[in-house]
Coordinates of C-alpha atoms (C1' of nucleotides) in Angstrom, one line a residue:
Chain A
X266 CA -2.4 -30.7 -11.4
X267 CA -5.3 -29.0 -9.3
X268 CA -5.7 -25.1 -10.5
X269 CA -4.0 -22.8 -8.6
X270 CA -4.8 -19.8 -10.4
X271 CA -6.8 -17.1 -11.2
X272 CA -7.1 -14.0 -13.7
X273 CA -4.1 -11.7 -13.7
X274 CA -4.6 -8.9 -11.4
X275 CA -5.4 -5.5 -13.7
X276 CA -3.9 -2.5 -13.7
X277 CA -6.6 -0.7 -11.9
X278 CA -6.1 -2.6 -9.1
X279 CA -2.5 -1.5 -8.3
X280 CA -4.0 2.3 -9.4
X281 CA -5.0 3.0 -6.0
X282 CA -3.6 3.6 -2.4
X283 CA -0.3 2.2 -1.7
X284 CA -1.7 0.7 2.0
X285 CA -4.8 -0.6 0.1
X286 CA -2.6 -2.2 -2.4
X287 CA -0.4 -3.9 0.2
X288 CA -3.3 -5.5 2.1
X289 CA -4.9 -6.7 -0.9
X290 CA -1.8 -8.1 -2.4
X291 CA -2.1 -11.0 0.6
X292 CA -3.3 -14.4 -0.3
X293 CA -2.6 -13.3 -4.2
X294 CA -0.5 -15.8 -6.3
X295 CA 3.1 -14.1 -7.6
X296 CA 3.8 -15.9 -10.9
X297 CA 6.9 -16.1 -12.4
X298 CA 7.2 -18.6 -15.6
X299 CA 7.3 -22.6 -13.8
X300 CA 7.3 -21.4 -10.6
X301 CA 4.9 -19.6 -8.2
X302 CA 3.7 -18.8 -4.5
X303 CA 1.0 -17.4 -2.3
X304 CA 1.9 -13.6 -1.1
X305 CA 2.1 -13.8 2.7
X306 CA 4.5 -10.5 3.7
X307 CA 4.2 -7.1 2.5
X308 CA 5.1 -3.7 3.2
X309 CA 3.6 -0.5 1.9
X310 CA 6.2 2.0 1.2
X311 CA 3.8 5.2 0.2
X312 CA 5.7 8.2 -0.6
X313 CA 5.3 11.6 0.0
X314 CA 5.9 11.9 4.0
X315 CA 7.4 8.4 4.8
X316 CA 11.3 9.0 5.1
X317 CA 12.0 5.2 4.6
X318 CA 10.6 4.9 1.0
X319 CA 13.3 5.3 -1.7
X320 CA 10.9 8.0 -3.3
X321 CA 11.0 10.2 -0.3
X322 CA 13.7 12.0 -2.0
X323 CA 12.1 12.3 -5.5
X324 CA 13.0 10.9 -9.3
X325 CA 16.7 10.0 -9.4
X326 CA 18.0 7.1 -11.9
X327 CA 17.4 4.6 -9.6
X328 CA 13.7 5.7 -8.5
X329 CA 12.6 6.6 -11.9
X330 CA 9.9 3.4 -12.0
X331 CA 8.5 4.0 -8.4
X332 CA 7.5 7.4 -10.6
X333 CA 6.1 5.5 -13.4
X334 CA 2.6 4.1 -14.1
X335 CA 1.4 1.5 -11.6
X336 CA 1.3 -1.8 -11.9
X337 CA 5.4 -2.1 -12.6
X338 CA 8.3 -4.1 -10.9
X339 CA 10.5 -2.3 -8.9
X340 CA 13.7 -4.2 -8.3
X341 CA 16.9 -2.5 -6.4
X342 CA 20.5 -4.2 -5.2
X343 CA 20.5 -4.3 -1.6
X344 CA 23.6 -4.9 1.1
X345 CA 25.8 -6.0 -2.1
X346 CA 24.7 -9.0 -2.3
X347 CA 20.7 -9.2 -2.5
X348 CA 17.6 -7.7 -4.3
X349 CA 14.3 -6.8 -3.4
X350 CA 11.1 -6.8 -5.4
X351 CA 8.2 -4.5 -5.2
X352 CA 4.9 -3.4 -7.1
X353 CA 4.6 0.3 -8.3
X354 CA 0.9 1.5 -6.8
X355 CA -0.8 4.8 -7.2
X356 CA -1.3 7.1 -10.5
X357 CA 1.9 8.1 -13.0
X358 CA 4.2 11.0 -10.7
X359 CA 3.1 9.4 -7.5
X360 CA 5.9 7.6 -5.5
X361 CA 4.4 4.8 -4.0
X362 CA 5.0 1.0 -4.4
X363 CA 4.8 -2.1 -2.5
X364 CA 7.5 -4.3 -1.1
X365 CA 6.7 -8.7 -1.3
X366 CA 8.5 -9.9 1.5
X367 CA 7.8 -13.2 1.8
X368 CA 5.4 -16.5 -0.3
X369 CA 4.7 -19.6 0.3
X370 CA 5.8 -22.1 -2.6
X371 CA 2.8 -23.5 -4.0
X372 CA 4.2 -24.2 -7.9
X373 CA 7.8 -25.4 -9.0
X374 CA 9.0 -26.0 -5.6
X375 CA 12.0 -28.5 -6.6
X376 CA 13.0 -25.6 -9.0
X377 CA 12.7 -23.3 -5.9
X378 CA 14.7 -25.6 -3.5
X379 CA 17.7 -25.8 -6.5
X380 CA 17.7 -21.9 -6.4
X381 CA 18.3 -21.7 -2.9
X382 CA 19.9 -24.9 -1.9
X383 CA 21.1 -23.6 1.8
X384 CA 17.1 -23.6 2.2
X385 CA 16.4 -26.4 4.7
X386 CA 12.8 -26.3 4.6
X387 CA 9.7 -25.2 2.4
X388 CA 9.1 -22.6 5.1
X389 CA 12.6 -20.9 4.3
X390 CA 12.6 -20.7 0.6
X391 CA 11.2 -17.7 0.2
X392 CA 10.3 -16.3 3.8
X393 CA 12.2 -12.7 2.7
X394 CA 13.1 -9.9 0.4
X395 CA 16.3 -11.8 -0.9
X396 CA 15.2 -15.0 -0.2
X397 CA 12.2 -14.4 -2.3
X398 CA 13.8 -13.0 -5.5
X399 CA 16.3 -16.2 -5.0
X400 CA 14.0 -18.6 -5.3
X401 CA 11.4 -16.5 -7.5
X402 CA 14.5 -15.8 -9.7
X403 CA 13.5 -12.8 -9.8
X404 CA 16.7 -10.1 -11.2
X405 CA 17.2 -6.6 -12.1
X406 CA 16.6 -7.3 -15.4
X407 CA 12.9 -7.2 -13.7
X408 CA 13.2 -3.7 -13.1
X409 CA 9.9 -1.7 -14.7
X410 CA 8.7 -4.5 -16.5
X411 CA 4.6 -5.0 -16.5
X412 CA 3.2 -7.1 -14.0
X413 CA 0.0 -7.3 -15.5
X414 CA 1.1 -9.1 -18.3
X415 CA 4.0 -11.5 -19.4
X416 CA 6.0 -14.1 -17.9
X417 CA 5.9 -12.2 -14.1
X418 CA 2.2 -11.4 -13.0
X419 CA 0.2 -11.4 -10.0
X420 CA -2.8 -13.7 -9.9
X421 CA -6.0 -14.1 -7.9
X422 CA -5.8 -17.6 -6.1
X423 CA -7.9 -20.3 -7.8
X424 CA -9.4 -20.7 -4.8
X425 CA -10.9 -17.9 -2.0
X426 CA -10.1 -18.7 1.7
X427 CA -10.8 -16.3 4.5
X428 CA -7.5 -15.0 6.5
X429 CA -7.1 -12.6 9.2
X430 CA -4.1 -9.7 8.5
X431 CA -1.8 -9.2 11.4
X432 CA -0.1 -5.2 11.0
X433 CA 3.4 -4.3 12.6
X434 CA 6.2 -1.6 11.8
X435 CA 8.2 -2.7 8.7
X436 CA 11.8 -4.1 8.9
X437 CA 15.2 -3.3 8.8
X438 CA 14.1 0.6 8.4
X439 CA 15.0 4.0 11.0
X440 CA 13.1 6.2 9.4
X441 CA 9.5 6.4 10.4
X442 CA 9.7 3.0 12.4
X443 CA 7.1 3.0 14.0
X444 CA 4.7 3.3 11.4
X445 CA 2.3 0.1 11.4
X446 CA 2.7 -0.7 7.3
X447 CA 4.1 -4.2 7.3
X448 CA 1.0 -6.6 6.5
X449 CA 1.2 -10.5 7.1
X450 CA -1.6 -13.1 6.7
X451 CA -2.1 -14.8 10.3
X452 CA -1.8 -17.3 10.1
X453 CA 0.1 -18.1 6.8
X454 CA -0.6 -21.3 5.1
X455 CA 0.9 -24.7 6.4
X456 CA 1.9 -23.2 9.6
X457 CA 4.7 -20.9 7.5
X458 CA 5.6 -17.6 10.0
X459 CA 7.3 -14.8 8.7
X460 CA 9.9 -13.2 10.5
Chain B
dG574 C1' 16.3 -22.6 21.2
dG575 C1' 18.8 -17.8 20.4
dT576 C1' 21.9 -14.0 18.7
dA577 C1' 26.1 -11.3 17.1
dG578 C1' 28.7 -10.2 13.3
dG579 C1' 30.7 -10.6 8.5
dA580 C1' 30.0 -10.5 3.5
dT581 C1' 29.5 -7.2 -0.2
dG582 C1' 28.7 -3.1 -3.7
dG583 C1' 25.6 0.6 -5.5
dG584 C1' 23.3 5.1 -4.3
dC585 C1' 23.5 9.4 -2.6
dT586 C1' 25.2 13.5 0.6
Chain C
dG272 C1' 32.4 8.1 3.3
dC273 C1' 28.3 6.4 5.1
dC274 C1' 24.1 4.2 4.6
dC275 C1' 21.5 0.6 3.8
dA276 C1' 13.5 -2.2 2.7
dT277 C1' 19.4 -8.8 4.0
dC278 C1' 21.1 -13.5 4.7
dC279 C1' 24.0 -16.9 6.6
dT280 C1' 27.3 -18.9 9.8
dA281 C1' 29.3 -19.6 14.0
dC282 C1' 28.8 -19.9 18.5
dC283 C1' 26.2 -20.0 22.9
dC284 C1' 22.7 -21.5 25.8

DNA sequence: GGTAGGATGGGCT
DNA sequence: GCCCATCCTACCC
């Protein structure tokens, strides 16, 4: 099979601004043991001022690892039924992290399409928070492990293309809604849109 | 093609 | 008791 990846992104990468970090994280590979897909969604969720990150409110049990040193999973249950996955950014005490919306299957896609079997087409495998750690199966168990080592990593693509970023207000939020921090490559690969 | 509404449970005031 | 960083189905053009 043709290379798809790259080195492991380093922790030093994730030690900077949460923005940065959500740009950057675009066209990176998301590896998780046989399976694996290009980053095409994210959302920065900074901290400090912004009323719709779970930090906003400080260090409780649940937002302990958004506290922690960077480059951690943060996983939380959502809507009863769903979880979303982010990457801790900035330096130890800072709240910031990064949501992954949404990738583009690129390794172990039959695996993929038997975790989500509702999933009509490669596009809708992963193209959201849930839908994502469905098919990634990513779990709580996740929750403030290392991302830049072990079996769940993020990875610079074999393979360096160009994309342009196209910025809107993130999703599914009332607090600070209007804040432009949800980042999408434009076009995503094969044709795939996030909604 | 589009959208309205139900499922479902932990976190926090 | 209310609020969700969601997804899927049913139903309607």
């Amino acid at each position: 099979m043709r290379q798809v990846y790259g080195p492991i992104l380093k922790r030093s990468f994730y030690d900077r601004s949460t923005i940065h970090v959500a740009r950057e994280l675009l066209g990176k590979v998301l590896v998780h043991g046989p399976t694996a897909g290009v980053i095409t969604e994210t959302e920065a969720y900074p901290g400090g001022d912004d009323l719709a990150s779970h930090s906003a409110r400080g260090i409780t049990n649940r937002t302990r690892v958004i506290f922690g040193p960077p480059g951690h999973a943060y996983v939380y249950f959502i809507y009863g039924m769903y979880q979303c996955f982010n990457v801790v950014c900035e330096q130890e005490g800072t709240g910031g992290a990064v949501l992954i919306r949404a990738l583009h299957p690129v390794v172990g896609v039959a695996i993929m399409q038997s975790r989500r079997p509702k999933a009509r087409k490669l596009a809708d495998l992963a193209s959201g928070p849930g839908k994502l750690t469905l098919a990634m199966a990513i779990t709580l168990q996740h929750n403030g492990v290392d991302v830049t080592r072990g079996s769940l990593v993020v990875r610079e693509p074999a393979e360096k293309r160009a994309f342009a970023i196209r910025v809107t207000p993130r999703i599914g939020i009332s607090q600070c809604a209007d804040w432009p921090l949800r980042f999408l490559l434009d076009p995503a690969p094969n044709g795939i849109i996030a909604k």
